[in-house]
Amino acid sequence: MRSLLVFLAITGYMTPVFKKPYVGALVWIWIAVGTPHLESYGLAKTFQLNLVVAVVTLFCWLMYKKDSRVYKNSIMLATYFLLFLMILSNYSGEVPSYSTQWLIRSLKVLMLAVVIVGLVDNRIRIHACMWVLAISLGYYGAKAGLGTIASGGAFRVSGPYGGPIGDNNHTAAALVMIIPVMNYLRLESQSKLVRILVVLVTIACVFGVLGTYSRGGFIGLCAMMGFYWLRSKGKVRNALVVIILASIGASFMPQSYYDRLATIESADEDDGSFKGRLAAWQTAINIANARPFGAGFRAYERASVFGKYKPPDFHVPAMAIHSVYFEVLADMGYPGLLTYLAVCAIAWLNIVWLKQHTANIPHLMWANNCARMIEISFAGFAVAGAALSMSFFEPLWILIALVVATRGVVERDLERQKAAQRKARWPGQAQPVGSLAPAE
């Protein structure tokens, strides 16, 4: 029954795509992040629904796209160079036959980002993407939070197996990232009922992060909330909210949770997990030093590759790198890491630009709120991702794409304002040489 419902829902949502291709981007986000098919059984769980949605959306976009702004943005140019390095490192790597499957998965994530930039070109579409992203992860956040509260913290949270948040650590990082998105929707929603529901789901997401028992998720949550407090105007009020939430959360979690967090302080002494991470990070450095373009995607997961580059006193045959930054370093070498960080840095500079150019314009405050909340989400990812292998995490690249889309909308709005001012300054007269004529 669930399988049939998933098929019917996707078929219904995809019907308007042939006339409105951006709807395909929304469905693509839902399937890639929300993974509704993994909540079903039978054919829907194994059928490549995401591939069908991607092909239909790309076809309709290529048939109906009206401009090529996507190719001109600096973030996208850096992303295209990153894509080139991904392919180069994969096929010059240690085991291309194994790495190609992970390359394809990462390419799908980047293709979704490109489609969003190309199709999401106004405020309504940006808002819709934020809603779909929030609903996709908010569903798991609400379920995880309620389970944590109902079980008194004994319920261990993780997302659906086989999806981007199938691991408890990835679930925690995703919920940390979605909390600021929820706050954006609260700020921009006109309905009081919707605002209340968003706040309740946000609180559930906080409990969901705690319920994962993820130390990286906990640190990411603290970093995200601390960054939000630093960027907020009502610091006293927001500090009280954080203290109240922290007190309530602390009262629900059992002693086992605090024992788990206590290992953060003693990690260098007796925590095998942390020692394994240090060894994996050293392995990534060794790979990058030996191979300029890395070993290829997840090649280090093969014992023959990991054993070649691991520290001599580490006896685990193979393991994941457990860090966004060291993962990219091992996969694509120093050029790949620098390009990856450049994409993130340019995205942050675009956020700064958005905040500066929309701060005192009432009708663009939505863009200001969007930029501020995405910046806070990035802060949570930057910290939580330091100990997780999630460099091509779908929510991150969707938010990067939305930063590009938002800047495009704001730039066009500001250009129209300038054109209107020039027209009012010289009504019915020829404009000075070198000025731009207003668009008709």
Coordinates of C-alpha atoms in Angstrom, one line a residue:
M1 CA 0.0 0.0 0.0
R2 CA 2.8 2.4 0.9
S3 CA 4.5 1.6 -2.4
L4 CA 1.4 2.5 -4.4
L5 CA 0.9 5.7 -2.5
V6 CA 4.5 6.8 -3.2
F7 CA 4.1 6.1 -6.9
L8 CA 0.8 7.9 -7.0
A9 CA 2.2 10.9 -5.2
I10 CA 5.2 11.2 -7.4
T11 CA 3.2 10.8 -10.6
G12 CA 0.8 13.5 -9.4
Y13 CA 3.5 15.9 -8.5
M14 CA 5.4 15.3 -11.8
T15 CA 2.4 16.0 -14.0
P16 CA 2.9 19.8 -14.0
V17 CA 6.6 19.5 -14.7
F18 CA 6.1 19.5 -18.5
K19 CA 4.7 23.0 -18.2
K20 CA 6.5 24.2 -15.1
P21 CA 9.9 22.4 -14.9
Y22 CA 10.8 24.0 -11.5
V23 CA 8.2 21.6 -9.9
G24 CA 10.5 18.8 -10.9
A25 CA 13.3 20.4 -8.8
L26 CA 10.9 20.4 -5.8
V27 CA 10.1 16.7 -6.3
W28 CA 13.8 16.0 -6.8
I29 CA 14.6 17.7 -3.5
W30 CA 11.8 15.7 -1.7
I31 CA 13.0 12.3 -3.1
A32 CA 16.8 13.1 -2.6
V33 CA 16.4 14.4 1.0
G34 CA 13.1 13.0 2.3
T35 CA 13.6 9.6 0.6
P36 CA 9.8 8.7 0.9
H37 CA 10.5 5.5 -1.1
L38 CA 12.6 4.2 1.7
E39 CA 9.6 4.5 4.0
S40 CA 7.7 2.1 1.8
Y41 CA 8.1 -1.6 0.7
G42 CA 8.2 -3.4 -2.5
L43 CA 8.9 -1.9 -5.9
A44 CA 8.9 1.8 -4.8
K45 CA 11.8 1.1 -2.4
T46 CA 14.1 -0.4 -5.1
F47 CA 12.9 1.4 -8.2
Q48 CA 15.1 4.4 -9.2
L49 CA 12.4 7.1 -8.8
N50 CA 15.0 9.8 -8.4
L51 CA 16.5 8.9 -11.7
V52 CA 13.2 9.2 -13.5
V53 CA 12.4 12.6 -11.8
A54 CA 15.9 13.8 -12.7
V55 CA 15.7 12.8 -16.4
V56 CA 12.2 14.4 -16.8
T57 CA 13.2 17.6 -15.0
L58 CA 16.4 18.0 -17.0
F59 CA 14.6 17.4 -20.3
C60 CA 11.9 19.9 -19.5
W61 CA 14.5 22.4 -18.3
L62 CA 16.5 22.1 -21.5
M63 CA 13.4 22.6 -23.5
Y64 CA 12.0 25.6 -21.6
K65 CA 14.9 27.4 -19.9
K66 CA 14.9 31.1 -20.7
D67 CA 18.3 32.3 -19.6
S68 CA 21.8 31.1 -18.8
R69 CA 22.5 32.8 -15.5
V70 CA 23.4 29.5 -14.0
Y71 CA 26.6 29.4 -16.2
K72 CA 27.8 32.9 -15.2
N73 CA 27.7 32.8 -11.4
S74 CA 31.1 32.5 -9.7
I75 CA 29.9 29.8 -7.3
M76 CA 28.8 27.7 -10.3
L77 CA 32.1 28.3 -12.1
A78 CA 33.9 27.0 -9.1
T79 CA 31.5 24.1 -8.9
Y80 CA 32.1 23.2 -12.5
F81 CA 35.9 23.1 -11.8
L82 CA 35.2 20.9 -8.8
L83 CA 33.2 18.6 -11.0
F84 CA 36.2 18.3 -13.4
L85 CA 38.5 17.5 -10.5
M86 CA 36.0 14.9 -9.3
I87 CA 36.1 13.0 -12.6
L88 CA 39.9 13.4 -12.9
S89 CA 40.6 12.1 -9.4
N90 CA 38.2 9.2 -9.9
Y91 CA 39.6 7.8 -13.1
S92 CA 43.2 8.5 -12.1
G93 CA 42.7 7.0 -8.7
E94 CA 43.6 3.7 -7.1
V95 CA 40.4 1.7 -7.8
P96 CA 38.2 3.5 -10.4
S97 CA 35.9 0.4 -10.7
Y98 CA 35.0 0.8 -7.0
S99 CA 35.0 4.6 -6.8
T100 CA 32.8 5.2 -9.8
Q101 CA 29.6 4.4 -7.9
W102 CA 30.4 7.0 -5.3
L103 CA 31.4 9.5 -8.0
I104 CA 28.0 9.0 -9.7
R105 CA 26.2 9.6 -6.4
S106 CA 28.1 12.9 -5.8
L107 CA 27.5 14.0 -9.4
K108 CA 23.7 13.6 -8.8
V109 CA 24.0 15.9 -5.9
L110 CA 25.8 18.6 -7.9
M111 CA 23.3 18.2 -10.8
L112 CA 20.4 18.9 -8.4
A113 CA 22.2 22.0 -7.3
V114 CA 22.7 23.1 -10.9
V115 CA 19.0 22.5 -11.7
I116 CA 17.9 24.5 -8.7
V117 CA 20.1 27.4 -9.8
G118 CA 18.7 27.2 -13.3
L119 CA 15.0 26.9 -12.5
V120 CA 14.5 28.6 -9.1
D121 CA 14.5 32.2 -10.2
N122 CA 12.0 34.1 -8.0
R123 CA 11.0 34.5 -4.3
I124 CA 8.1 32.1 -4.5
R125 CA 10.2 29.3 -5.9
I126 CA 13.0 29.9 -3.4
H127 CA 10.4 29.8 -0.6
A128 CA 8.9 26.6 -2.0
C129 CA 12.4 24.9 -2.0
M130 CA 12.9 25.9 1.6
W131 CA 9.5 24.4 2.5
V132 CA 10.2 21.2 0.7
L133 CA 13.6 20.9 2.4
A134 CA 12.1 21.7 5.8
I135 CA 9.2 19.2 5.4
S136 CA 11.6 16.5 4.1
L137 CA 13.8 16.7 7.1
G138 CA 11.3 18.0 9.5
Y139 CA 9.3 14.8 9.2
Y140 CA 12.2 12.8 10.5
G141 CA 13.0 15.5 13.1
A142 CA 9.5 15.4 14.5
K143 CA 9.4 11.6 14.6
A144 CA 12.9 11.5 16.2
G145 CA 12.0 14.2 18.7
L146 CA 8.8 12.6 19.8
G147 CA 10.5 9.2 20.1
T148 CA 13.2 10.8 22.2
I149 CA 10.7 12.5 24.5
A150 CA 8.4 9.5 24.8
S151 CA 11.3 7.1 25.6
G152 CA 13.0 9.5 28.0
G153 CA 16.0 9.6 25.8
A154 CA 16.4 5.8 25.5
F155 CA 15.3 5.8 21.9
R156 CA 18.3 5.9 19.6
V157 CA 17.6 8.0 16.5
S158 CA 18.7 7.5 12.9
G159 CA 17.2 8.1 9.5
P160 CA 16.0 5.5 7.0
Y161 CA 18.7 3.0 6.1
G162 CA 20.2 3.6 2.6
G163 CA 19.4 7.3 2.5
P164 CA 21.6 10.4 3.1
I165 CA 20.7 10.4 6.8
G166 CA 20.7 6.6 7.4
D167 CA 23.5 7.0 9.9
N168 CA 22.8 8.5 13.3
N169 CA 25.6 11.1 12.9
H170 CA 24.3 12.2 9.5
T171 CA 20.8 12.4 11.0
A172 CA 22.1 14.7 13.7
A173 CA 23.9 16.9 11.2
A174 CA 20.8 17.2 8.9
L175 CA 18.6 18.2 11.9
V176 CA 21.2 20.8 13.0
M177 CA 21.1 22.3 9.5
I178 CA 17.4 22.3 9.1
I179 CA 16.7 24.2 12.4
P180 CA 17.7 27.6 10.9
V181 CA 15.6 26.8 7.8
M182 CA 12.7 26.3 10.1
N183 CA 13.3 29.6 11.7
Y184 CA 13.3 31.3 8.2
L185 CA 9.9 29.8 7.5
R186 CA 8.7 31.0 10.9
L187 CA 9.9 34.5 10.1
E188 CA 8.3 34.6 6.7
S189 CA 5.0 32.8 7.4
Q190 CA 1.9 35.0 7.7
S191 CA -0.3 32.3 9.4
K192 CA 0.0 32.2 13.2
L193 CA -1.0 28.5 13.2
V194 CA 1.9 27.7 10.7
R195 CA 4.3 29.6 12.9
I196 CA 3.3 27.6 15.9
L197 CA 3.6 24.3 14.1
V198 CA 7.1 25.3 12.8
V199 CA 8.2 26.2 16.3
L200 CA 7.0 22.8 17.6
V201 CA 8.8 20.9 14.9
T202 CA 11.9 22.9 15.5
I203 CA 11.8 22.0 19.2
A204 CA 11.3 18.3 18.2
C205 CA 14.4 18.6 15.9
V206 CA 16.5 19.7 18.9
F207 CA 15.4 16.7 20.8
G208 CA 16.0 14.6 17.7
V209 CA 19.6 15.7 17.7
L210 CA 20.0 14.7 21.3
G211 CA 18.3 11.4 20.6
T212 CA 21.0 10.5 18.0
Y213 CA 23.6 10.2 20.7
S214 CA 26.0 11.8 18.2
R215 CA 28.8 13.7 19.8
G216 CA 29.5 15.6 16.5
G217 CA 25.8 16.4 16.3
F218 CA 25.8 17.8 19.8
I219 CA 28.8 19.9 19.1
G220 CA 27.3 21.1 15.8
L221 CA 24.0 21.9 17.6
C222 CA 25.9 24.0 20.2
A223 CA 27.9 25.8 17.4
M224 CA 24.8 26.5 15.4
M225 CA 22.9 27.9 18.4
G226 CA 25.9 29.9 19.5
F227 CA 26.3 31.4 16.0
Y228 CA 22.6 32.2 15.9
W229 CA 22.9 34.0 19.2
L230 CA 25.9 36.0 18.0
R231 CA 24.0 37.0 14.9
S232 CA 20.7 37.8 16.6
K233 CA 19.5 41.2 17.7
G234 CA 17.6 40.2 20.9
K235 CA 20.5 38.5 22.6
V236 CA 19.0 38.5 26.1
R237 CA 15.7 37.0 24.8
N238 CA 17.4 34.4 22.6
A239 CA 19.8 33.5 25.4
L240 CA 16.8 32.8 27.7
V241 CA 15.2 30.6 24.9
V242 CA 18.4 28.6 24.5
I243 CA 18.8 28.1 28.3
I244 CA 15.1 27.0 28.6
L245 CA 15.5 24.5 25.7
A246 CA 18.8 23.2 27.1
S247 CA 17.3 22.8 30.6
I248 CA 14.3 20.9 29.2
G249 CA 16.5 18.7 27.0
A250 CA 18.8 17.9 29.9
S251 CA 15.9 16.8 32.0
F252 CA 14.8 14.2 29.4
M253 CA 18.2 12.5 28.6
P254 CA 19.4 9.6 30.7
Q255 CA 22.8 9.2 32.3
S256 CA 24.0 7.1 29.4
Y257 CA 23.7 10.2 27.2
Y258 CA 26.0 12.2 29.5
D259 CA 28.4 9.3 29.7
R260 CA 28.6 9.4 25.9
L261 CA 29.2 13.1 25.9
A262 CA 31.8 12.8 28.6
T263 CA 34.0 10.8 26.2
I264 CA 34.5 14.1 24.2
E265 CA 36.8 15.3 27.0
S266 CA 38.7 12.0 27.4
A267 CA 38.8 11.2 23.7
D268 CA 42.6 11.4 23.5
E269 CA 43.0 9.0 26.4
D270 CA 40.7 6.0 25.9
D271 CA 38.3 6.6 23.1
G272 CA 39.0 4.1 20.3
S273 CA 36.6 5.9 18.0
F274 CA 38.5 9.1 18.2
K275 CA 41.9 7.4 17.8
G276 CA 40.5 5.7 14.7
R277 CA 39.5 9.1 13.3
L278 CA 43.0 10.5 13.9
A279 CA 44.5 7.5 12.1
A280 CA 42.0 8.0 9.2
W281 CA 42.9 11.7 9.0
Q282 CA 46.6 10.9 8.9
T283 CA 45.8 8.3 6.1
A284 CA 44.1 11.1 4.1
I285 CA 47.1 13.3 4.5
N286 CA 49.4 10.5 3.4
I287 CA 47.2 9.8 0.3
A288 CA 47.2 13.5 -0.7
N289 CA 51.0 13.7 -0.2
A290 CA 51.6 10.7 -2.4
R291 CA 48.9 11.3 -5.1
P292 CA 48.3 15.0 -6.3
F293 CA 44.6 14.3 -7.2
G294 CA 43.8 11.8 -4.4
A295 CA 43.0 8.1 -4.5
G296 CA 39.5 8.5 -5.9
F297 CA 36.1 8.4 -4.2
R298 CA 36.2 6.3 -1.1
A299 CA 39.1 4.2 -2.4
Y300 CA 40.4 4.2 1.1
E301 CA 37.5 1.9 2.1
R302 CA 39.3 -0.9 0.3
A303 CA 41.8 -2.6 2.5
S304 CA 44.4 -2.7 -0.2
V305 CA 44.4 1.1 -0.5
F306 CA 44.0 1.9 3.2
G307 CA 46.8 -0.5 4.2
K308 CA 49.1 1.3 1.8
Y309 CA 48.7 4.7 3.3
K310 CA 47.6 4.2 7.0
P311 CA 49.9 4.9 9.9
P312 CA 52.2 1.9 10.7
D313 CA 50.9 1.5 14.2
F314 CA 47.2 1.4 13.2
H315 CA 45.9 -2.1 12.7
V316 CA 42.4 -1.7 11.4
P317 CA 42.3 -2.9 7.8
A318 CA 40.1 -0.1 6.4
M319 CA 37.6 2.5 7.6
A320 CA 35.9 5.7 6.5
I321 CA 37.7 9.0 6.9
H322 CA 35.1 10.6 9.2
S323 CA 35.6 14.2 8.2
V324 CA 34.3 16.4 5.4
Y325 CA 37.6 18.1 4.9
F326 CA 39.9 15.0 5.1
E327 CA 37.4 13.0 3.0
V328 CA 37.8 15.5 0.2
L329 CA 41.5 15.6 0.7
A330 CA 41.7 11.8 0.4
D331 CA 39.3 11.7 -2.6
M332 CA 40.7 14.6 -4.7
G333 CA 43.9 15.7 -3.1
Y334 CA 44.9 19.2 -2.3
P335 CA 43.5 20.8 -5.5
G336 CA 40.1 19.2 -4.7
L337 CA 40.1 20.3 -1.1
L338 CA 41.0 23.9 -2.1
T339 CA 38.3 24.0 -4.7
Y340 CA 35.7 22.6 -2.3
L341 CA 36.6 25.2 0.3
A342 CA 36.6 27.9 -2.4
V343 CA 32.9 26.9 -3.3
C344 CA 32.0 27.2 0.4
A345 CA 33.9 30.5 0.8
I346 CA 32.3 32.0 -2.3
A347 CA 28.9 30.9 -1.0
W348 CA 29.6 32.7 2.3
L349 CA 30.7 35.9 0.5
N350 CA 27.5 35.8 -1.4
I351 CA 25.6 35.6 1.9
V352 CA 27.5 38.6 3.1
W353 CA 26.6 40.5 -0.1
L354 CA 23.0 39.6 0.3
K355 CA 22.9 40.8 3.9
Q356 CA 24.5 44.1 3.0
H357 CA 22.4 44.8 0.0
T358 CA 19.0 43.9 1.5
A359 CA 19.4 45.2 5.1
N360 CA 17.4 48.4 4.6
I361 CA 15.0 47.4 1.8
P362 CA 11.7 46.3 3.3
H363 CA 10.5 44.2 0.3
L364 CA 13.8 42.3 0.2
M365 CA 13.9 41.5 3.9
W366 CA 12.8 37.9 3.0
A367 CA 16.2 37.6 1.2
N368 CA 18.0 39.0 4.2
N369 CA 16.3 36.5 6.5
C370 CA 17.0 33.7 4.0
A371 CA 20.7 34.6 3.8
R372 CA 21.1 34.9 7.6
M373 CA 19.5 31.5 8.3
I374 CA 21.5 29.7 5.6
E375 CA 24.6 31.2 7.1
I376 CA 23.7 29.8 10.5
S377 CA 23.0 26.4 8.8
F378 CA 26.4 26.5 7.2
A379 CA 28.0 27.1 10.6
G380 CA 26.3 24.0 12.0
F381 CA 27.5 21.9 9.1
A382 CA 31.1 23.3 9.2
V383 CA 31.4 22.1 12.8
A384 CA 29.4 18.9 12.7
G385 CA 30.9 17.9 9.4
A386 CA 34.4 18.1 10.8
A387 CA 34.0 14.5 12.2
L388 CA 31.6 13.1 9.5
S389 CA 32.0 11.8 5.9
M390 CA 29.4 14.0 4.2
S391 CA 31.2 16.3 1.8
F392 CA 28.4 15.9 -0.9
F393 CA 25.6 16.0 1.6
E394 CA 22.3 16.9 -0.2
P395 CA 21.1 19.6 2.2
L396 CA 24.4 21.5 2.0
W397 CA 24.4 21.7 -1.8
I398 CA 20.7 22.6 -2.0
L399 CA 21.3 25.5 0.4
I400 CA 24.4 26.6 -1.7
A401 CA 22.2 26.6 -4.8
L402 CA 19.5 28.6 -3.0
V403 CA 22.2 31.2 -2.1
V404 CA 23.0 31.5 -5.8
A405 CA 19.3 31.7 -6.7
T406 CA 18.6 34.3 -4.0
R407 CA 21.4 36.5 -5.2
G408 CA 20.1 36.3 -8.7
V409 CA 16.7 37.4 -7.7
V410 CA 18.0 40.3 -5.6
E411 CA 20.4 41.5 -8.3
R412 CA 17.5 41.6 -10.9
D413 CA 15.4 43.5 -8.4
L414 CA 18.1 46.1 -7.7
E415 CA 18.7 46.5 -11.4
R416 CA 15.0 47.2 -11.9
Q417 CA 15.1 49.8 -9.2
K418 CA 18.1 51.5 -10.7
A419 CA 16.4 51.5 -14.1
A420 CA 13.3 53.0 -12.7
Q421 CA 15.3 55.7 -10.9
R422 CA 17.1 56.6 -14.2
K423 CA 13.8 56.7 -16.0
A424 CA 12.3 59.1 -13.4
R425 CA 15.4 61.3 -13.6
W426 CA 15.2 61.8 -17.3
P427 CA 11.5 61.4 -18.3
G428 CA 11.0 61.5 -22.0
Q429 CA 14.6 62.5 -22.7
A430 CA 17.6 60.7 -24.1
Q431 CA 19.8 59.3 -21.3
P432 CA 23.5 60.3 -21.0
V433 CA 26.0 58.3 -23.0
G434 CA 27.1 55.2 -21.2
S435 CA 23.9 54.8 -19.2
L436 CA 21.9 51.6 -19.4
A437 CA 18.4 51.9 -20.9
P438 CA 15.7 50.4 -18.7
A439 CA 14.4 47.0 -19.7
E440 CA 11.0 47.2 -21.4

